[in-house]
PDB file of C-alpha atoms in Angstrom:
ATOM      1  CA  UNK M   1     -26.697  -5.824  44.577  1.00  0.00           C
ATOM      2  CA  UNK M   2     -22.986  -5.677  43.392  1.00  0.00           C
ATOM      3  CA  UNK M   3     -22.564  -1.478  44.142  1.00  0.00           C
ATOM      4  CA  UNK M   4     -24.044   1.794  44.460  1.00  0.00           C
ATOM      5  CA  UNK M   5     -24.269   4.431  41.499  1.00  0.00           C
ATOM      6  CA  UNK M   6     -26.124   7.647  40.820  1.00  0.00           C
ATOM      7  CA  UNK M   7     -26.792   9.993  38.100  1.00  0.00           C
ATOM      8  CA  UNK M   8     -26.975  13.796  38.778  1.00  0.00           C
ATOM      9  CA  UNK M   9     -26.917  12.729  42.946  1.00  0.00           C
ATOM     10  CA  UNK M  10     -30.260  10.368  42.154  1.00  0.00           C
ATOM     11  CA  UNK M  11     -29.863   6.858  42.799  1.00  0.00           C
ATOM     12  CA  UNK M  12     -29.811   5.271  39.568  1.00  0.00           C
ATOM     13  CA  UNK M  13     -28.968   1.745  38.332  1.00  0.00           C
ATOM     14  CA  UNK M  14     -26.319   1.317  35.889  1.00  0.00           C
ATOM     15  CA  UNK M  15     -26.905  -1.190  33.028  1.00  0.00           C
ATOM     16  CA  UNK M  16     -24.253  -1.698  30.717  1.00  0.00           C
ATOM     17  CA  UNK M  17     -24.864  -3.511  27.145  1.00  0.00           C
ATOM     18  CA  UNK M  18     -21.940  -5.504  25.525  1.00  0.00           C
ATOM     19  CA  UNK M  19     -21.812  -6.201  21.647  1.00  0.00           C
ATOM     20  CA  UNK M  20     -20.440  -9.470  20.163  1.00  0.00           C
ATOM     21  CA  UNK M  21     -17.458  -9.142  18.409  1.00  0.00           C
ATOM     22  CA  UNK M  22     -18.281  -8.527  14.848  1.00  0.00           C
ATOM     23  CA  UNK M  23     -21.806  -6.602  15.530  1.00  0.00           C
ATOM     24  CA  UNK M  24     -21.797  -3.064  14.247  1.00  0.00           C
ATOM     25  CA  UNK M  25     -21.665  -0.411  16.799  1.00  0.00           C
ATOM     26  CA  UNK M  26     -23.496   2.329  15.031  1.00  0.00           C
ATOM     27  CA  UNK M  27     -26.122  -0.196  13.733  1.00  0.00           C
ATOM     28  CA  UNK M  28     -26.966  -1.731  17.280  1.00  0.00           C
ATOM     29  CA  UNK M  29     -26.613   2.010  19.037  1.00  0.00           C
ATOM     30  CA  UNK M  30     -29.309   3.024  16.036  1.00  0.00           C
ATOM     31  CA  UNK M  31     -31.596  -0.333  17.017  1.00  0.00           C
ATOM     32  CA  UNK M  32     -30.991   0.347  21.194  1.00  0.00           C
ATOM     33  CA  UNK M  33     -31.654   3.975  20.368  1.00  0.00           C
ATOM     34  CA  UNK M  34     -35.185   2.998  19.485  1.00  0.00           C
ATOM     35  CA  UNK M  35     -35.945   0.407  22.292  1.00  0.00           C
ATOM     36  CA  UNK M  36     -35.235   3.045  24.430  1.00  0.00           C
ATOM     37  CA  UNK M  37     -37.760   5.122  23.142  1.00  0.00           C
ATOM     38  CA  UNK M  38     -40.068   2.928  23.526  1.00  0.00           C
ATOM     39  CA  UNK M  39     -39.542   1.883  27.221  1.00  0.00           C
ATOM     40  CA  UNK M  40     -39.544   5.216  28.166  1.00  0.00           C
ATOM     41  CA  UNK M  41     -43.176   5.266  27.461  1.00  0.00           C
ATOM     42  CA  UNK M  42     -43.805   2.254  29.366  1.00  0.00           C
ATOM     43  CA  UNK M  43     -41.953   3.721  32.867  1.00  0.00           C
ATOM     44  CA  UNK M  44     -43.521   4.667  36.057  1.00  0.00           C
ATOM     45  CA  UNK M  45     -43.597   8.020  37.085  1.00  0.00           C
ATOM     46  CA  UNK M  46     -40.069   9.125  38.629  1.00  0.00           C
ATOM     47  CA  UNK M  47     -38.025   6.907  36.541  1.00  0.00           C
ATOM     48  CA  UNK M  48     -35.908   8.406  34.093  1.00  0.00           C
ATOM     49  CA  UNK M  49     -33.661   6.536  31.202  1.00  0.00           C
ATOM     50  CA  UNK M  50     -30.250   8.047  30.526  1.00  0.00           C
ATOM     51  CA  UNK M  51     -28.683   6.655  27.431  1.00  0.00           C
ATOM     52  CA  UNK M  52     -25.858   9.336  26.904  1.00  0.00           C
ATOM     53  CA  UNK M  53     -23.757   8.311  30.180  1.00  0.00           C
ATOM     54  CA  UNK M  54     -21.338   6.049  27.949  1.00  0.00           C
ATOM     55  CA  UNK M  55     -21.800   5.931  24.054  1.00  0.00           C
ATOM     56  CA  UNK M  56     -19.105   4.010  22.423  1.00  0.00           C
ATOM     57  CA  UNK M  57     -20.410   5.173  18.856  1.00  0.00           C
ATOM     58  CA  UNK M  58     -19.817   8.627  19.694  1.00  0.00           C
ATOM     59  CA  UNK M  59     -16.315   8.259  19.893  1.00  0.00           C
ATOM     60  CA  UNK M  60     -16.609   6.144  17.026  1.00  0.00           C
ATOM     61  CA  UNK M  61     -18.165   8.875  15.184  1.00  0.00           C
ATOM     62  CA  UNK M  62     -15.583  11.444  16.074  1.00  0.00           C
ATOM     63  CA  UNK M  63     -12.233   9.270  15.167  1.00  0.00           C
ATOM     64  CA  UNK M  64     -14.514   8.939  11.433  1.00  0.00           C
ATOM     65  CA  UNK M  65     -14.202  12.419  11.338  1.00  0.00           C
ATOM     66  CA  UNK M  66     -11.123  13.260  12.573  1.00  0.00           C
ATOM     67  CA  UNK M  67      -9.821  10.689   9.887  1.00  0.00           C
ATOM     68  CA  UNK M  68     -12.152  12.151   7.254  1.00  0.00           C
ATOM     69  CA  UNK M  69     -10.979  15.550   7.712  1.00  0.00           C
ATOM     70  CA  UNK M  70      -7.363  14.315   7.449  1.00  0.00           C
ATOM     71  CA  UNK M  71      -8.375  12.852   3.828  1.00  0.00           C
ATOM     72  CA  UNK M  72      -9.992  16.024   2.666  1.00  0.00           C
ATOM     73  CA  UNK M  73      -7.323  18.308   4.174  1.00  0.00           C
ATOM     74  CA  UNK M  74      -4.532  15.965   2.467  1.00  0.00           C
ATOM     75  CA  UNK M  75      -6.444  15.980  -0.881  1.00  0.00           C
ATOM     76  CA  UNK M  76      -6.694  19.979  -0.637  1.00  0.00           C
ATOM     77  CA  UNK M  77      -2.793  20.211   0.070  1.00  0.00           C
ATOM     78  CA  UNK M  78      -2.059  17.786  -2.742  1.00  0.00           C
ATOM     79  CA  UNK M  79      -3.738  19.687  -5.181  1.00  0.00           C
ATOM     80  CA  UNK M  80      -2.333  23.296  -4.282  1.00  0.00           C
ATOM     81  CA  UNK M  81       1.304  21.789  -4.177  1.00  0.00           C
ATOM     82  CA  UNK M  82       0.885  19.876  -7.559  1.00  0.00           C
ATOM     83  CA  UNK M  83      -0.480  23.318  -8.854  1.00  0.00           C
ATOM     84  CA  UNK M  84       2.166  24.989  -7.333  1.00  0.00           C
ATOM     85  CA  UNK M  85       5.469  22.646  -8.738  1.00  0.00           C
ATOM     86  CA  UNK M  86       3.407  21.796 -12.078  1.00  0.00           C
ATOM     87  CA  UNK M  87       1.956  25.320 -12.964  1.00  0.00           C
ATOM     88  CA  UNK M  88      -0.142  23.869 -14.973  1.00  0.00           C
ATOM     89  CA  UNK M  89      -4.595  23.533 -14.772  1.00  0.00           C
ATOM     90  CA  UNK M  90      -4.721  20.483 -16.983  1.00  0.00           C
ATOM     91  CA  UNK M  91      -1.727  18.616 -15.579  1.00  0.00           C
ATOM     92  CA  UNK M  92      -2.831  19.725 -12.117  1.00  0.00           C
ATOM     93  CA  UNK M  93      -6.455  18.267 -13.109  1.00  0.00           C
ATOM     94  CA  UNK M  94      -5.912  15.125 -14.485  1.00  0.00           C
ATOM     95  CA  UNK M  95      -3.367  14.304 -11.546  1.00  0.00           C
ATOM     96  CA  UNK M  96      -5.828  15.032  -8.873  1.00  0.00           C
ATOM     97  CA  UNK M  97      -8.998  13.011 -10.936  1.00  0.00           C
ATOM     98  CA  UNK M  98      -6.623   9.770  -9.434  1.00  0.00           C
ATOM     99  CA  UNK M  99      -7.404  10.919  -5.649  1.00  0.00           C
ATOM    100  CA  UNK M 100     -11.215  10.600  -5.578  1.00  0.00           C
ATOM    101  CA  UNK M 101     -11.371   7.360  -8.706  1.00  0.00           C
ATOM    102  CA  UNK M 102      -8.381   5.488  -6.631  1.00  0.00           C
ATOM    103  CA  UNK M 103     -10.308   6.133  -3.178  1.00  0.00           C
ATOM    104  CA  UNK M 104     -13.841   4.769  -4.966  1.00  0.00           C
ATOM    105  CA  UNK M 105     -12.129   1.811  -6.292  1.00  0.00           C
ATOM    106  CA  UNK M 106     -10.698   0.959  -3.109  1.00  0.00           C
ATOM    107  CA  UNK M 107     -14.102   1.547  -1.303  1.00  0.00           C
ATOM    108  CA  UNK M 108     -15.559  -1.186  -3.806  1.00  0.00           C
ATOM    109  CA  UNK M 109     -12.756  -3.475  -3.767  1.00  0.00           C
ATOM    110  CA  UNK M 110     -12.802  -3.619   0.272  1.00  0.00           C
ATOM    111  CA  UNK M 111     -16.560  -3.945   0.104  1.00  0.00           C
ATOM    112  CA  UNK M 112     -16.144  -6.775  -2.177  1.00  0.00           C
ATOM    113  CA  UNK M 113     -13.472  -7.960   0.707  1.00  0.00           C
ATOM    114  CA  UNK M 114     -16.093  -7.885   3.382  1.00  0.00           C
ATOM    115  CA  UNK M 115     -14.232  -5.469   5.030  1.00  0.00           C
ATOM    116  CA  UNK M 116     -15.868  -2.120   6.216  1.00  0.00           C
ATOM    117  CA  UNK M 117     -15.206   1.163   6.023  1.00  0.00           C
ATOM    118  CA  UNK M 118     -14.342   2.479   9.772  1.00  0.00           C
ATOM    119  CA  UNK M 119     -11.247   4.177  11.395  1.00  0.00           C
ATOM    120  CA  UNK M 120      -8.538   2.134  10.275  1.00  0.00           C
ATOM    121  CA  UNK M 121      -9.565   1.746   6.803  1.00  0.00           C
ATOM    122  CA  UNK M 122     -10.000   5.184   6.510  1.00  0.00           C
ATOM    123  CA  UNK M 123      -6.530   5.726   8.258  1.00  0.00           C
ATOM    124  CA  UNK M 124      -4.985   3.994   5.570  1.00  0.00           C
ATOM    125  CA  UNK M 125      -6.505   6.237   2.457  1.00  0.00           C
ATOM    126  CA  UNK M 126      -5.591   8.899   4.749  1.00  0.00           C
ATOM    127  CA  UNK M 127      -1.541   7.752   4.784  1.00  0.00           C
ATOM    128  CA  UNK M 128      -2.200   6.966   1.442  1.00  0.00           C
ATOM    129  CA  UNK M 129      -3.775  10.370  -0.038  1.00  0.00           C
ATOM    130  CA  UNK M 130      -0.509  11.697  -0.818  1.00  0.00           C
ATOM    131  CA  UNK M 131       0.914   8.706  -3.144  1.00  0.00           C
ATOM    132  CA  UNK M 132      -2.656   8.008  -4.901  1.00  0.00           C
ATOM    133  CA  UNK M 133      -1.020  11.211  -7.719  1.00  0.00           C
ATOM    134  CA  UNK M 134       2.562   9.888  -7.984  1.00  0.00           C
ATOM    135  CA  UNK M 135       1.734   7.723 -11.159  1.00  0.00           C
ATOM    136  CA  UNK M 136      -0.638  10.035 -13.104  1.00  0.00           C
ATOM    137  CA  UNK M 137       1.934  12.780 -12.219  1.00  0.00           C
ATOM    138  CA  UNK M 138       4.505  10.428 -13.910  1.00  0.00           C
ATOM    139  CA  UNK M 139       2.368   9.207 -16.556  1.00  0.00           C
ATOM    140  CA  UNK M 140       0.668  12.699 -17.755  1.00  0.00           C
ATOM    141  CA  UNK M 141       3.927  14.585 -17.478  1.00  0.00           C
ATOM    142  CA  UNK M 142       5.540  11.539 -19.583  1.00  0.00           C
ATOM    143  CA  UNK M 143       2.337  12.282 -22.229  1.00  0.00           C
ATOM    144  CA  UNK M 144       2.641  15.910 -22.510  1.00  0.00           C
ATOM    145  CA  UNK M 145       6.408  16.224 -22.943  1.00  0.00           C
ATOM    146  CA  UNK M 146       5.826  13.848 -25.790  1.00  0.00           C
ATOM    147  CA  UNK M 147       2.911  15.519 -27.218  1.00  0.00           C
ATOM    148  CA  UNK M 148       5.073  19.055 -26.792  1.00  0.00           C
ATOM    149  CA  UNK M 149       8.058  17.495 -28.576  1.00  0.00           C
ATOM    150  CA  UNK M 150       5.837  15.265 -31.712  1.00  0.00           C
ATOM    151  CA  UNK M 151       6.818  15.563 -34.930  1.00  0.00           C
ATOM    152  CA  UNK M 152       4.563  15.081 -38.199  1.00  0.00           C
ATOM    153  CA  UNK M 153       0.717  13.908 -37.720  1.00  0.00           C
ATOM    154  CA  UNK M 154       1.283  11.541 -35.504  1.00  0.00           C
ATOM    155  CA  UNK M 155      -2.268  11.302 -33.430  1.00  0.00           C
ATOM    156  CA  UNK M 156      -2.140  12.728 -30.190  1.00  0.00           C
ATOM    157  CA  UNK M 157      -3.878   8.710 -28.491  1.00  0.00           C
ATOM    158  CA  UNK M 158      -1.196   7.507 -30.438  1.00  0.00           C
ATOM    159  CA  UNK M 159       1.963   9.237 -28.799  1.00  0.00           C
ATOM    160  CA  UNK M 160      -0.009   8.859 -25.323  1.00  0.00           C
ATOM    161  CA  UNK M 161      -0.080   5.231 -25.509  1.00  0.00           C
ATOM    162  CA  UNK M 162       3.666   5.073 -26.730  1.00  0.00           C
ATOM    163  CA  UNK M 163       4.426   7.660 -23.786  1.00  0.00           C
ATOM    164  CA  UNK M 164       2.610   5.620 -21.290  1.00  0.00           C
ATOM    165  CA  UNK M 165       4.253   2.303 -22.072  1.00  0.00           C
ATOM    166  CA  UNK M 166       7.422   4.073 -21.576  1.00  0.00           C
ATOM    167  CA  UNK M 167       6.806   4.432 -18.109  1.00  0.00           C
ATOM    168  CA  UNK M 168       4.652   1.291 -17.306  1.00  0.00           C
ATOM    169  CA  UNK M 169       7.739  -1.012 -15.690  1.00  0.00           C
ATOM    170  CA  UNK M 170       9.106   1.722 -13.671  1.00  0.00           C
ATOM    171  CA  UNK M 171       5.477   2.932 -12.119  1.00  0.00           C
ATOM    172  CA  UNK M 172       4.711  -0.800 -11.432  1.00  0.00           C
ATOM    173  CA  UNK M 173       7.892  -1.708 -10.044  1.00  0.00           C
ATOM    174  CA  UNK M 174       7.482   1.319  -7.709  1.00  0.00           C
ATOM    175  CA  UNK M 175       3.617   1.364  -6.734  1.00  0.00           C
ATOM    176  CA  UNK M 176       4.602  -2.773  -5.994  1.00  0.00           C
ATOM    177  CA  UNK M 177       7.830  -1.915  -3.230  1.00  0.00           C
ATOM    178  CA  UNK M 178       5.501   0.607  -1.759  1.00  0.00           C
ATOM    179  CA  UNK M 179       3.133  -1.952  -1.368  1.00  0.00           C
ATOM    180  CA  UNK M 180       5.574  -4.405   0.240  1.00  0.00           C
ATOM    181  CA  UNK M 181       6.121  -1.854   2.715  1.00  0.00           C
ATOM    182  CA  UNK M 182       2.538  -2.958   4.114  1.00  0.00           C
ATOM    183  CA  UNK M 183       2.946  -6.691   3.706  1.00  0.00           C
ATOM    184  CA  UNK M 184       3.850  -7.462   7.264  1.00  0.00           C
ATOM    185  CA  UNK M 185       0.865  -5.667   8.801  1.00  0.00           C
ATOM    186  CA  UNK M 186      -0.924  -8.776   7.250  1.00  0.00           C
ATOM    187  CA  UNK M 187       1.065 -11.369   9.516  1.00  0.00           C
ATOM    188  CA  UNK M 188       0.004 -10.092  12.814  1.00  0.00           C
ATOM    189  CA  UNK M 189      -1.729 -11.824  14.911  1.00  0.00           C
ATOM    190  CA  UNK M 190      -3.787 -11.594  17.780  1.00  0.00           C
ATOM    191  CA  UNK M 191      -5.087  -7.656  18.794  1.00  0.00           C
ATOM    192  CA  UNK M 192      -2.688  -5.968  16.883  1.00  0.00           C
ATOM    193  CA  UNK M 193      -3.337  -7.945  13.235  1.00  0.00           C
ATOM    194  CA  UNK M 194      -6.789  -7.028  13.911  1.00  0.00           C
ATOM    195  CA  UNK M 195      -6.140  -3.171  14.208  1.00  0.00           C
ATOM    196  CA  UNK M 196      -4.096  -2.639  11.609  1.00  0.00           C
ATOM    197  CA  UNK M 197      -4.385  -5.526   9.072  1.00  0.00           C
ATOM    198  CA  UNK M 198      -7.471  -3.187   7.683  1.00  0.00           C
ATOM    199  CA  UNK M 199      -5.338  -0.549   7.729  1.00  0.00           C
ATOM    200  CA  UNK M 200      -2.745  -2.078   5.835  1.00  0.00           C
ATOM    201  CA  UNK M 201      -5.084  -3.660   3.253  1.00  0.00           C
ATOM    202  CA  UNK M 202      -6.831   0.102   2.267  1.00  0.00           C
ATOM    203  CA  UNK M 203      -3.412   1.352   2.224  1.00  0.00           C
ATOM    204  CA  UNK M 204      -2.287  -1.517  -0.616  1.00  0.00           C
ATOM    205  CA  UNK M 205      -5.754  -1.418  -1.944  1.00  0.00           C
ATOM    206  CA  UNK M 206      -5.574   2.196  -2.992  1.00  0.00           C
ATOM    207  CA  UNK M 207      -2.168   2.442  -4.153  1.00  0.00           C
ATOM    208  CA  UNK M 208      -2.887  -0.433  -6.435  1.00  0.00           C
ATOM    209  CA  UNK M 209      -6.373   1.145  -7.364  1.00  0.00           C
ATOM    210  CA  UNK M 210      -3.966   4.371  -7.962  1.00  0.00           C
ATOM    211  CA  UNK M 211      -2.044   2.658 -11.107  1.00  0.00           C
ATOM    212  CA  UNK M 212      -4.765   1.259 -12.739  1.00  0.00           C
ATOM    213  CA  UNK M 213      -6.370   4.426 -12.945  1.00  0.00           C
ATOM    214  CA  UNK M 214      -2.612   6.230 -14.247  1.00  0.00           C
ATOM    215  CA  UNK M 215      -2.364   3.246 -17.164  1.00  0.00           C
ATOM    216  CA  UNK M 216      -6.378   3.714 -18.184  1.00  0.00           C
ATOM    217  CA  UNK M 217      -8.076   6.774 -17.178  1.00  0.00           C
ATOM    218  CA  UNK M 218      -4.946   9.375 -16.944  1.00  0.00           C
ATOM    219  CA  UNK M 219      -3.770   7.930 -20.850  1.00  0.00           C
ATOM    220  CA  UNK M 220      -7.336   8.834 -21.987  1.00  0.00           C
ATOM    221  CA  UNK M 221      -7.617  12.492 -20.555  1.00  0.00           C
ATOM    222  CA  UNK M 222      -4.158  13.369 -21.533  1.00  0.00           C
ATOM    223  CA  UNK M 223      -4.853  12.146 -25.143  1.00  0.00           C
ATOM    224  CA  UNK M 224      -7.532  15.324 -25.458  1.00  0.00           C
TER     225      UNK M 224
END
């Protein structure tokens, strides 16, 4: 016997489980969860299991979302201001379709990474929400103030295309020194690389995903 504890002034043994590194929390809570249940239909009378004393996944659950109510709260403010400085439906649409297509794209390329979606992933869409519109902003308003301002019959895919190559270099040269911001985060070593190097890759990951979808998707809906 190493100590004394008690639960609710009952004596009570304390038996703490430790996960290897790279298990999933939620997926071992889920499996413990159900060994649980069954061993409480194998105790004696008197004896009582108490599994919510310490549950590491319930915090884990919480910073999700705390993190995922950041990203929806961030998406809602980005479309009201782009509404608000645009004054336009259709710009304001098109603009916003990059938020949820540069967040899926990301989710697949991380998955294809091996790398899963938990806190610090999600912390970096969530520092990212607000740049995922800067290109289709730049892109469709580049479109429409060419379509406004075409003369003859030129076709309206036509004058997109033209008005989108006008902008390519500057929209790549700026999503790619945003992205160097994040480079270092991918250097650290040792307790700190492994906190926030995911962070740091979603963050690059969905900026990236952000300007392919303002040179192939935005192009396309601006063209109708």
């Amino acid at each position: 016997r190493f100590g004394a504890a008690s639960v609710n002034g009952e004596p009570a043994v304390i038996l703490a489980i430790q996960k290897q590194p790279n298990a999933n929390t939620l997926e071992l809570t889920t499996r413990l969860d159900a060994e649980i249940a069954r061993l409480r239909t194998e105790l004696p009378a008197g004896v009582v299991i108490d599994a919510g004393i310490f549950r590491q996944v319930d915090f884990i659950r919480l910073a999700v979302d705390n993190v995922v109510a950041a990203l929806r709260d961030g998406a809602l403010l980005v479309i009201v201001i782009l509404f608000l400085f645009l004054w336009n439906l259709r710009t304001t649409f098109i603009s916003v379709v990059a938020i949820p297509l540069s967040l899926v794209t990301a989710v697949l390329t991380l998955r294809a990474l091996g790398i899963t979606i938990n806190t610090m992933t999600l912390g970096g869409m969530a520092i990212a929400i607000g740049a995922l519109v800067d290109d289709a902003i730049i892109a469709v308003e580049n479109a429409f103030q060419r379509l406004r301002t075409r003369q003859g019959a030129n076709e309206g895919i036509s004058i997109v295309r033209d008005a989108t190559r006008e902008v390519l270099a500057p929209i790549v040269n700026a999503t790619l020194i945003i992205s160097i911001v994040f480079v270092p985060l991918f250097f650290l070593s040792g307790v700190e690389g492994r906190m926030l190097r995911p962070l740091g890759i979603a963050y690059v990951t969905s900026i990236l995903a952000s300007l392919l979808v303002a040179v192939t998707v935005t192009p396309v809906l601006a063209s109708y």
